[in-house]
Short mmCIF file of N, CA and C and ligand atoms in Angstrom, two decimals:
data_model
loop_
_atom_site.label_atom_id
_atom_site.label_comp_id
_atom_site.label_asym_id
_atom_site.label_seq_id
_atom_site.Cartn_x
_atom_site.Cartn_y
_atom_site.Cartn_z
N UNK I 1 30.80 2.89 17.39
CA UNK I 1 32.12 3.45 17.10
C UNK I 1 32.00 4.55 16.05
N UNK I 2 32.65 5.67 16.28
CA UNK I 2 32.62 6.74 15.27
C UNK I 2 33.95 6.75 14.51
N UNK I 3 33.84 6.62 13.21
CA UNK I 3 35.03 6.57 12.37
C UNK I 3 35.00 7.75 11.39
N UNK I 4 36.05 8.53 11.43
CA UNK I 4 36.19 9.64 10.50
C UNK I 4 37.03 9.15 9.33
N UNK I 5 36.57 9.41 8.13
CA UNK I 5 37.27 8.90 6.95
C UNK I 5 37.67 10.08 6.07
N UNK I 6 38.94 10.20 5.86
CA UNK I 6 39.49 11.24 4.99
C UNK I 6 39.01 10.99 3.55
N UNK I 7 39.03 12.02 2.74
CA UNK I 7 38.51 11.87 1.38
C UNK I 7 39.64 11.64 0.35
N UNK I 8 40.51 12.61 0.15
CA UNK I 8 41.56 12.48 -0.88
C UNK I 8 42.59 11.44 -0.47
N UNK I 9 42.86 10.51 -1.37
CA UNK I 9 43.86 9.48 -1.08
C UNK I 9 43.30 8.31 -0.28
N UNK I 10 42.01 8.40 0.09
CA UNK I 10 41.38 7.33 0.86
C UNK I 10 40.07 6.89 0.19
N UNK I 11 39.28 7.87 -0.22
CA UNK I 11 38.00 7.58 -0.88
C UNK I 11 38.02 8.08 -2.34
N UNK I 12 38.53 9.28 -2.52
CA UNK I 12 38.66 9.84 -3.87
C UNK I 12 40.13 9.77 -4.30
N UNK I 13 40.35 9.30 -5.52
CA UNK I 13 41.73 9.04 -5.97
C UNK I 13 42.40 10.29 -6.54
N UNK I 14 42.80 11.16 -5.62
CA UNK I 14 43.47 12.41 -5.97
C UNK I 14 44.70 12.16 -6.84
N UNK I 15 45.52 11.19 -6.43
CA UNK I 15 46.80 10.97 -7.13
C UNK I 15 46.60 10.45 -8.55
N UNK I 16 45.63 9.59 -8.73
CA UNK I 16 45.35 9.10 -10.08
C UNK I 16 44.81 10.24 -10.94
N UNK I 17 43.97 11.08 -10.34
CA UNK I 17 43.44 12.24 -11.05
C UNK I 17 44.55 13.14 -11.56
N UNK I 18 45.52 13.40 -10.71
CA UNK I 18 46.63 14.27 -11.10
C UNK I 18 47.48 13.59 -12.18
N UNK I 19 47.87 12.35 -11.91
CA UNK I 19 48.81 11.68 -12.79
C UNK I 19 48.22 11.42 -14.19
N UNK I 20 46.99 10.96 -14.25
CA UNK I 20 46.36 10.71 -15.55
C UNK I 20 46.26 11.99 -16.38
N UNK I 21 45.83 13.06 -15.73
CA UNK I 21 45.70 14.33 -16.44
C UNK I 21 47.07 14.84 -16.90
N UNK I 22 48.04 14.73 -16.02
CA UNK I 22 49.39 15.20 -16.33
C UNK I 22 49.96 14.44 -17.54
N UNK I 23 49.83 13.13 -17.54
CA UNK I 23 50.40 12.32 -18.63
C UNK I 23 49.69 12.55 -19.95
N UNK I 24 48.39 12.77 -19.84
CA UNK I 24 47.60 13.10 -21.02
C UNK I 24 48.01 14.42 -21.65
N UNK I 25 48.18 15.40 -20.77
CA UNK I 25 48.48 16.76 -21.21
C UNK I 25 49.93 16.94 -21.61
N UNK I 26 50.81 16.18 -20.99
CA UNK I 26 52.25 16.38 -21.20
C UNK I 26 52.93 15.04 -21.49
N UNK I 27 52.55 14.40 -22.59
CA UNK I 27 53.10 13.07 -22.89
C UNK I 27 54.62 13.07 -23.08
N UNK I 28 55.18 14.23 -23.37
CA UNK I 28 56.61 14.33 -23.61
C UNK I 28 57.42 14.62 -22.36
N UNK I 29 56.75 14.88 -21.25
CA UNK I 29 57.47 15.28 -20.02
C UNK I 29 57.61 14.08 -19.08
N UNK I 30 58.64 14.16 -18.24
CA UNK I 30 58.84 13.07 -17.28
C UNK I 30 57.77 13.12 -16.20
N UNK I 31 57.48 11.96 -15.63
CA UNK I 31 56.45 11.89 -14.59
C UNK I 31 56.90 10.93 -13.50
N UNK I 32 56.21 11.00 -12.36
CA UNK I 32 56.54 10.12 -11.25
C UNK I 32 55.37 9.17 -11.02
N UNK I 33 55.57 7.87 -11.30
CA UNK I 33 54.48 6.92 -11.04
C UNK I 33 54.17 6.86 -9.54
N UNK I 34 52.94 6.52 -9.22
CA UNK I 34 52.52 6.50 -7.81
C UNK I 34 53.45 5.67 -6.93
N UNK I 35 53.87 4.51 -7.45
CA UNK I 35 54.73 3.62 -6.65
C UNK I 35 56.07 4.27 -6.30
N UNK I 36 56.46 5.28 -7.06
CA UNK I 36 57.75 5.92 -6.79
C UNK I 36 57.64 7.23 -6.02
N UNK I 37 56.41 7.54 -5.61
CA UNK I 37 56.22 8.78 -4.86
C UNK I 37 56.77 8.64 -3.45
N UNK I 38 57.53 9.64 -3.03
CA UNK I 38 58.09 9.62 -1.68
C UNK I 38 57.54 10.75 -0.82
N UNK I 39 57.00 11.80 -1.45
CA UNK I 39 56.47 12.90 -0.65
C UNK I 39 54.95 12.89 -0.69
N UNK I 40 54.35 13.33 0.40
CA UNK I 40 52.89 13.36 0.51
C UNK I 40 52.30 14.29 -0.55
N UNK I 41 52.90 15.43 -0.74
CA UNK I 41 52.39 16.39 -1.74
C UNK I 41 53.02 16.10 -3.10
N UNK I 42 52.18 15.78 -4.06
CA UNK I 42 52.65 15.35 -5.39
C UNK I 42 53.64 16.34 -6.00
N UNK I 43 53.36 17.61 -5.84
CA UNK I 43 54.20 18.65 -6.42
C UNK I 43 55.66 18.52 -5.97
N UNK I 44 55.83 18.15 -4.70
CA UNK I 44 57.18 18.08 -4.13
C UNK I 44 58.04 16.98 -4.74
N UNK I 45 57.42 16.05 -5.45
CA UNK I 45 58.19 14.98 -6.09
C UNK I 45 58.62 15.35 -7.51
N UNK I 46 58.25 16.56 -7.93
CA UNK I 46 58.60 17.00 -9.29
C UNK I 46 59.65 18.10 -9.24
N UNK I 47 60.51 18.17 -10.25
CA UNK I 47 61.49 19.26 -10.28
C UNK I 47 60.78 20.62 -10.43
N UNK I 48 61.46 21.65 -9.97
CA UNK I 48 60.88 23.00 -9.96
C UNK I 48 60.18 23.41 -11.24
N UNK I 49 60.81 23.07 -12.40
CA UNK I 49 60.25 23.58 -13.66
C UNK I 49 58.94 22.87 -14.03
N UNK I 50 58.70 21.71 -13.45
CA UNK I 50 57.46 20.99 -13.77
C UNK I 50 56.35 21.22 -12.75
N UNK I 51 56.72 21.78 -11.62
CA UNK I 51 55.73 21.95 -10.54
C UNK I 51 54.50 22.76 -10.94
N UNK I 52 54.67 23.86 -11.72
CA UNK I 52 53.46 24.60 -12.12
C UNK I 52 52.49 23.76 -12.96
N UNK I 53 53.05 22.84 -13.76
CA UNK I 53 52.20 21.99 -14.60
C UNK I 53 51.39 21.01 -13.75
N UNK I 54 51.99 20.59 -12.64
CA UNK I 54 51.29 19.68 -11.72
C UNK I 54 50.21 20.46 -10.97
N UNK I 55 50.62 21.62 -10.48
CA UNK I 55 49.72 22.42 -9.65
C UNK I 55 48.47 22.87 -10.40
N UNK I 56 48.64 23.25 -11.65
CA UNK I 56 47.48 23.79 -12.38
C UNK I 56 46.39 22.71 -12.56
N UNK I 57 46.80 21.45 -12.46
CA UNK I 57 45.81 20.36 -12.60
C UNK I 57 44.84 20.36 -11.44
N UNK I 58 45.37 20.40 -10.22
CA UNK I 58 44.45 20.31 -9.08
C UNK I 58 43.86 21.65 -8.63
N UNK I 59 44.28 22.72 -9.31
CA UNK I 59 43.65 24.02 -9.03
C UNK I 59 42.49 24.30 -9.99
N UNK I 60 42.31 23.43 -10.97
CA UNK I 60 41.32 23.71 -12.02
C UNK I 60 39.91 23.31 -11.63
N UNK I 61 38.95 24.01 -12.20
CA UNK I 61 37.55 23.65 -12.03
C UNK I 61 37.33 22.24 -12.60
N UNK I 62 36.58 21.44 -11.90
CA UNK I 62 36.26 20.10 -12.38
C UNK I 62 37.20 19.03 -11.89
N UNK I 63 38.36 19.42 -11.37
CA UNK I 63 39.33 18.41 -10.93
C UNK I 63 38.76 17.52 -9.82
N UNK I 64 38.29 18.13 -8.76
CA UNK I 64 37.78 17.34 -7.62
C UNK I 64 36.52 16.57 -8.00
N UNK I 65 35.69 17.20 -8.80
CA UNK I 65 34.43 16.56 -9.20
C UNK I 65 34.67 15.28 -9.98
N UNK I 66 35.71 15.26 -10.78
CA UNK I 66 35.93 14.13 -11.68
C UNK I 66 36.92 13.08 -11.18
N UNK I 67 37.31 13.17 -9.92
CA UNK I 67 38.23 12.15 -9.40
C UNK I 67 37.55 10.78 -9.36
N UNK I 68 38.29 9.73 -9.75
CA UNK I 68 37.70 8.39 -9.63
C UNK I 68 37.71 7.95 -8.16
N UNK I 69 36.79 7.09 -7.78
CA UNK I 69 36.84 6.56 -6.41
C UNK I 69 38.01 5.59 -6.26
N UNK I 70 38.54 5.50 -5.06
CA UNK I 70 39.58 4.49 -4.77
C UNK I 70 38.90 3.13 -4.68
N UNK I 71 39.55 2.14 -5.27
CA UNK I 71 38.99 0.78 -5.32
C UNK I 71 38.53 0.28 -3.95
N UNK I 72 37.31 -0.13 -3.89
CA UNK I 72 36.79 -0.73 -2.66
C UNK I 72 36.26 0.26 -1.64
N UNK I 73 36.53 1.56 -1.84
CA UNK I 73 36.17 2.53 -0.80
C UNK I 73 34.65 2.69 -0.65
N UNK I 74 33.94 2.78 -1.75
CA UNK I 74 32.50 3.04 -1.66
C UNK I 74 31.79 1.85 -1.02
N UNK I 75 32.22 0.66 -1.40
CA UNK I 75 31.63 -0.55 -0.83
C UNK I 75 31.92 -0.62 0.68
N UNK I 76 33.14 -0.29 1.05
CA UNK I 76 33.51 -0.35 2.47
C UNK I 76 32.72 0.66 3.29
N UNK I 77 32.51 1.85 2.74
CA UNK I 77 31.75 2.86 3.48
C UNK I 77 30.32 2.39 3.74
N UNK I 78 29.70 1.77 2.74
CA UNK I 78 28.34 1.32 3.00
C UNK I 78 28.32 0.12 3.93
N UNK I 79 29.34 -0.72 3.85
CA UNK I 79 29.38 -1.85 4.77
C UNK I 79 29.61 -1.39 6.22
N UNK I 80 30.50 -0.43 6.39
CA UNK I 80 30.73 0.12 7.73
C UNK I 80 29.44 0.69 8.30
N UNK I 81 28.71 1.42 7.46
CA UNK I 81 27.47 2.03 7.92
C UNK I 81 26.44 0.96 8.27
N UNK I 82 26.36 -0.07 7.43
CA UNK I 82 25.31 -1.06 7.67
C UNK I 82 25.62 -1.93 8.88
N UNK I 83 26.87 -1.98 9.29
CA UNK I 83 27.12 -2.76 10.50
C UNK I 83 27.01 -1.92 11.77
N UNK I 84 26.58 -0.67 11.59
CA UNK I 84 26.23 0.15 12.75
C UNK I 84 27.27 1.16 13.17
N UNK I 85 28.38 1.21 12.49
CA UNK I 85 29.37 2.23 12.83
C UNK I 85 28.89 3.59 12.34
N UNK I 86 29.30 4.61 13.08
CA UNK I 86 28.92 5.97 12.73
C UNK I 86 30.05 6.54 11.86
N UNK I 87 29.79 6.74 10.60
CA UNK I 87 30.84 7.12 9.67
C UNK I 87 30.67 8.58 9.22
N UNK I 88 31.75 9.32 9.28
CA UNK I 88 31.77 10.68 8.73
C UNK I 88 32.92 10.80 7.75
N UNK I 89 32.67 11.48 6.66
CA UNK I 89 33.77 11.83 5.77
C UNK I 89 34.36 13.13 6.30
N UNK I 90 35.62 13.10 6.61
CA UNK I 90 36.26 14.26 7.25
C UNK I 90 37.37 14.75 6.32
N UNK I 91 37.12 15.86 5.69
CA UNK I 91 38.02 16.30 4.63
C UNK I 91 38.48 17.74 4.82
N UNK I 92 39.72 17.95 4.47
CA UNK I 92 40.30 19.28 4.56
C UNK I 92 40.37 19.88 3.15
N UNK I 93 39.65 20.96 2.91
CA UNK I 93 39.59 21.47 1.53
C UNK I 93 40.88 22.19 1.12
N UNK I 94 41.16 22.14 -0.17
CA UNK I 94 42.28 22.92 -0.70
C UNK I 94 41.75 24.33 -0.97
N UNK I 95 42.10 25.25 -0.09
CA UNK I 95 41.48 26.58 -0.16
C UNK I 95 41.94 27.37 -1.38
N UNK I 96 43.07 26.99 -1.96
CA UNK I 96 43.53 27.70 -3.15
C UNK I 96 42.76 27.27 -4.41
N UNK I 97 41.93 26.24 -4.30
CA UNK I 97 41.05 25.87 -5.41
C UNK I 97 39.64 26.30 -5.04
N UNK I 98 39.12 27.37 -5.68
CA UNK I 98 37.83 27.94 -5.26
C UNK I 98 36.64 27.02 -5.54
N UNK I 99 36.84 25.95 -6.28
CA UNK I 99 35.73 25.04 -6.61
C UNK I 99 35.74 23.81 -5.69
N UNK I 100 36.80 23.67 -4.93
CA UNK I 100 37.04 22.43 -4.18
C UNK I 100 35.89 22.01 -3.28
N UNK I 101 35.42 22.91 -2.43
CA UNK I 101 34.42 22.52 -1.43
C UNK I 101 33.13 22.07 -2.10
N UNK I 102 32.63 22.85 -3.02
CA UNK I 102 31.39 22.47 -3.71
C UNK I 102 31.56 21.15 -4.47
N UNK I 103 32.70 21.01 -5.13
CA UNK I 103 32.92 19.79 -5.91
C UNK I 103 33.06 18.55 -5.03
N UNK I 104 33.58 18.72 -3.82
CA UNK I 104 33.65 17.58 -2.90
C UNK I 104 32.24 17.14 -2.52
N UNK I 105 31.36 18.11 -2.25
CA UNK I 105 29.96 17.76 -1.95
C UNK I 105 29.30 17.09 -3.15
N UNK I 106 29.53 17.63 -4.33
CA UNK I 106 28.92 17.05 -5.54
C UNK I 106 29.46 15.65 -5.80
N UNK I 107 30.73 15.45 -5.51
CA UNK I 107 31.34 14.12 -5.68
C UNK I 107 30.64 13.10 -4.78
N UNK I 108 30.42 13.50 -3.55
CA UNK I 108 29.76 12.61 -2.59
C UNK I 108 28.33 12.30 -3.06
N UNK I 109 27.62 13.30 -3.55
CA UNK I 109 26.26 13.07 -4.08
C UNK I 109 26.34 12.07 -5.24
N UNK I 110 27.28 12.28 -6.15
CA UNK I 110 27.38 11.40 -7.33
C UNK I 110 27.74 9.96 -6.99
N UNK I 111 28.63 9.78 -6.04
CA UNK I 111 29.15 8.44 -5.79
C UNK I 111 28.52 7.73 -4.59
N UNK I 112 28.00 8.50 -3.66
CA UNK I 112 27.47 7.87 -2.44
C UNK I 112 26.00 8.20 -2.19
N UNK I 113 25.54 9.26 -2.82
CA UNK I 113 24.14 9.65 -2.65
C UNK I 113 24.01 10.86 -1.73
N UNK I 114 22.87 11.54 -1.88
CA UNK I 114 22.67 12.81 -1.19
C UNK I 114 22.72 12.69 0.34
N UNK I 115 22.22 11.57 0.86
CA UNK I 115 22.21 11.39 2.33
C UNK I 115 23.62 11.53 2.93
N UNK I 116 24.60 11.12 2.16
CA UNK I 116 25.97 11.18 2.67
C UNK I 116 26.49 12.60 2.85
N UNK I 117 25.86 13.58 2.23
CA UNK I 117 26.32 14.96 2.43
C UNK I 117 26.07 15.41 3.87
N UNK I 118 25.14 14.73 4.56
CA UNK I 118 24.91 15.05 5.98
C UNK I 118 26.03 14.47 6.83
N UNK I 119 26.85 13.64 6.23
CA UNK I 119 27.94 12.98 6.95
C UNK I 119 29.30 13.55 6.53
N UNK I 120 29.25 14.77 6.00
CA UNK I 120 30.49 15.43 5.57
C UNK I 120 30.92 16.45 6.63
N UNK I 121 32.17 16.35 7.01
CA UNK I 121 32.76 17.37 7.88
C UNK I 121 33.93 17.97 7.12
N UNK I 122 33.80 19.25 6.80
CA UNK I 122 34.84 19.92 6.03
C UNK I 122 35.59 20.85 6.98
N UNK I 123 36.83 20.52 7.26
CA UNK I 123 37.58 21.29 8.25
C UNK I 123 39.07 21.26 7.94
N UNK I 124 39.71 22.42 8.06
CA UNK I 124 41.16 22.45 7.90
C UNK I 124 41.85 21.79 9.09
N UNK I 125 41.12 21.73 10.21
CA UNK I 125 41.72 21.15 11.42
C UNK I 125 40.90 19.94 11.87
N UNK I 126 41.46 18.75 11.68
CA UNK I 126 40.73 17.53 12.03
C UNK I 126 40.88 17.17 13.51
N UNK I 127 41.79 17.85 14.19
CA UNK I 127 41.99 17.49 15.61
C UNK I 127 40.82 17.96 16.48
N UNK I 128 40.04 18.91 16.00
CA UNK I 128 38.91 19.39 16.81
C UNK I 128 37.64 18.58 16.54
N UNK I 129 37.74 17.61 15.63
CA UNK I 129 36.61 16.73 15.35
C UNK I 129 36.77 15.47 16.20
N UNK I 130 35.67 15.05 16.87
CA UNK I 130 35.77 13.90 17.77
C UNK I 130 35.42 12.59 17.09
N UNK I 131 36.15 11.56 17.44
CA UNK I 131 35.86 10.25 16.89
C UNK I 131 36.75 9.21 17.53
N UNK I 132 36.48 7.94 17.24
CA UNK I 132 37.33 6.87 17.75
C UNK I 132 38.54 6.67 16.85
N UNK I 133 38.29 6.72 15.55
CA UNK I 133 39.36 6.56 14.58
C UNK I 133 39.29 7.62 13.49
N UNK I 134 40.45 7.98 12.97
CA UNK I 134 40.53 8.77 11.74
C UNK I 134 41.34 7.94 10.75
N UNK I 135 40.72 7.62 9.63
CA UNK I 135 41.44 6.90 8.57
C UNK I 135 41.94 7.96 7.59
N UNK I 136 43.25 8.11 7.51
CA UNK I 136 43.81 9.22 6.74
C UNK I 136 45.15 8.79 6.15
N UNK I 137 45.44 9.23 4.94
CA UNK I 137 46.71 8.86 4.30
C UNK I 137 47.84 9.83 4.63
N UNK I 138 47.52 10.91 5.35
CA UNK I 138 48.55 11.90 5.65
C UNK I 138 49.35 11.46 6.87
N UNK I 139 50.67 11.41 6.75
CA UNK I 139 51.47 10.90 7.87
C UNK I 139 51.32 11.72 9.16
N UNK I 140 51.16 13.03 9.06
CA UNK I 140 51.06 13.84 10.27
C UNK I 140 49.83 14.71 10.19
N UNK I 141 48.80 14.37 10.95
CA UNK I 141 47.59 15.19 10.97
C UNK I 141 47.65 16.04 12.24
N UNK I 142 47.98 17.29 12.06
CA UNK I 142 48.20 18.17 13.21
C UNK I 142 47.11 19.24 13.30
N UNK I 143 46.95 19.80 14.48
CA UNK I 143 45.98 20.86 14.66
C UNK I 143 46.14 21.49 16.02
N UNK I 144 45.08 22.22 16.44
CA UNK I 144 45.20 22.99 17.69
C UNK I 144 45.11 22.13 18.94
N UNK I 145 44.58 20.92 18.82
CA UNK I 145 44.49 20.13 20.04
C UNK I 145 44.95 18.69 19.88
N UNK I 146 45.09 18.06 21.00
CA UNK I 146 45.40 16.64 21.02
C UNK I 146 44.14 15.91 20.54
N UNK I 147 44.23 15.14 19.46
CA UNK I 147 43.00 14.53 18.94
C UNK I 147 42.42 13.46 19.86
N UNK I 148 41.09 13.32 19.80
CA UNK I 148 40.44 12.25 20.58
C UNK I 148 40.50 10.93 19.80
N UNK I 149 40.68 11.01 18.49
CA UNK I 149 40.73 9.81 17.65
C UNK I 149 42.14 9.24 17.59
N UNK I 150 42.18 7.96 17.25
CA UNK I 150 43.45 7.33 16.92
C UNK I 150 43.52 7.26 15.41
N UNK I 151 44.60 7.69 14.84
CA UNK I 151 44.71 7.61 13.37
C UNK I 151 45.08 6.22 12.91
N UNK I 152 44.40 5.79 11.87
CA UNK I 152 44.83 4.60 11.13
C UNK I 152 45.31 5.13 9.79
N UNK I 153 46.55 4.86 9.48
CA UNK I 153 47.12 5.39 8.25
C UNK I 153 46.61 4.58 7.05
N UNK I 154 46.05 5.27 6.09
CA UNK I 154 45.65 4.58 4.86
C UNK I 154 46.90 4.43 3.99
N UNK I 155 47.30 3.20 3.74
CA UNK I 155 48.58 2.95 3.06
C UNK I 155 48.62 3.48 1.65
N UNK I 156 49.63 4.26 1.38
CA UNK I 156 49.93 4.77 0.04
C UNK I 156 51.44 4.74 -0.09
N UNK I 157 51.95 4.65 -1.31
CA UNK I 157 53.41 4.59 -1.47
C UNK I 157 54.14 5.75 -0.78
N UNK I 158 53.54 6.95 -0.80
CA UNK I 158 54.22 8.12 -0.24
C UNK I 158 54.21 8.14 1.29
N UNK I 159 53.52 7.19 1.94
CA UNK I 159 53.63 7.16 3.41
C UNK I 159 54.21 5.83 3.90
N UNK I 160 54.84 5.11 2.97
CA UNK I 160 55.30 3.75 3.32
C UNK I 160 56.40 3.75 4.38
N UNK I 161 57.08 4.88 4.58
CA UNK I 161 58.17 4.91 5.56
C UNK I 161 57.67 5.11 6.99
N UNK I 162 56.38 5.43 7.12
CA UNK I 162 55.83 5.71 8.46
C UNK I 162 55.46 4.39 9.14
N UNK I 163 55.95 4.18 10.36
CA UNK I 163 55.56 2.94 11.03
C UNK I 163 55.11 3.17 12.46
N UNK I 164 54.67 4.41 12.72
CA UNK I 164 54.28 4.75 14.09
C UNK I 164 52.80 4.48 14.37
N UNK I 165 52.06 4.02 13.37
CA UNK I 165 50.64 3.76 13.63
C UNK I 165 50.14 2.58 12.82
N UNK I 166 48.92 2.13 13.19
CA UNK I 166 48.27 1.08 12.42
C UNK I 166 48.07 1.57 11.00
N UNK I 167 48.08 0.66 10.05
CA UNK I 167 47.79 1.06 8.68
C UNK I 167 46.83 0.09 8.04
N UNK I 168 46.14 0.56 7.01
CA UNK I 168 45.14 -0.28 6.34
C UNK I 168 44.91 0.19 4.91
N UNK I 169 44.25 -0.65 4.16
CA UNK I 169 43.67 -0.25 2.88
C UNK I 169 42.25 -0.82 2.89
N UNK I 170 41.49 -0.57 1.84
CA UNK I 170 40.13 -1.10 1.78
C UNK I 170 40.11 -2.61 1.52
N UNK I 171 41.30 -3.19 1.31
CA UNK I 171 41.36 -4.64 1.18
C UNK I 171 41.37 -5.36 2.53
N UNK I 172 41.92 -4.68 3.55
CA UNK I 172 42.07 -5.38 4.83
C UNK I 172 41.47 -4.61 6.01
N UNK I 173 40.60 -3.66 5.73
CA UNK I 173 40.11 -2.76 6.79
C UNK I 173 39.46 -3.48 7.96
N UNK I 174 38.76 -4.57 7.68
CA UNK I 174 38.02 -5.24 8.76
C UNK I 174 38.97 -5.74 9.85
N UNK I 175 40.03 -6.40 9.41
CA UNK I 175 40.94 -6.97 10.41
C UNK I 175 41.65 -5.86 11.18
N UNK I 176 41.87 -4.69 10.56
CA UNK I 176 42.58 -3.61 11.25
C UNK I 176 41.64 -2.88 12.21
N UNK I 177 40.48 -2.50 11.73
CA UNK I 177 39.55 -1.74 12.57
C UNK I 177 39.05 -2.59 13.75
N UNK I 178 38.85 -3.84 13.53
CA UNK I 178 38.33 -4.70 14.59
C UNK I 178 39.40 -5.26 15.52
N UNK I 179 40.66 -4.94 15.23
CA UNK I 179 41.72 -5.54 16.06
C UNK I 179 41.88 -4.79 17.37
MG1 LIG S 201 44.10 12.48 2.28
#
């Protein structure tokens, strides 16, 4: 089985990276805790005047490199691999951050090891990548073609209203993928 695994919000904790930095830098400003997020894009949950402060965090050098891993993700990736599944990290880079692509590769080297960089697929369009499953936290993964994969939604507070597909986290992935 070939499983494509999204990076931000599934393996690398983009939202924690943004929120921790934001609260550190702006202790006096209002913030939106992860559990209260309703929009997929963090910026959209903030009022207009605060949006630039949010945006500058994920546009900065070092942001992607220093993201913490999502709990259980690294262990699950190695377990999936060791049981014989073909795993690829399938990530769409933020093109407005000029450091993003390199830092995603460096992140994978740091947390998973150099061999995993051969399992990286960096594409703005995931529909042209073939697989049995795509594990992704984005409610709508669109592109130029009808995907060959079935999406499994990685549960996050901002996608909790979506009920059109299977969902999972790294706590229950086995029962979902094997069902
Ligand atoms: Mg994602």
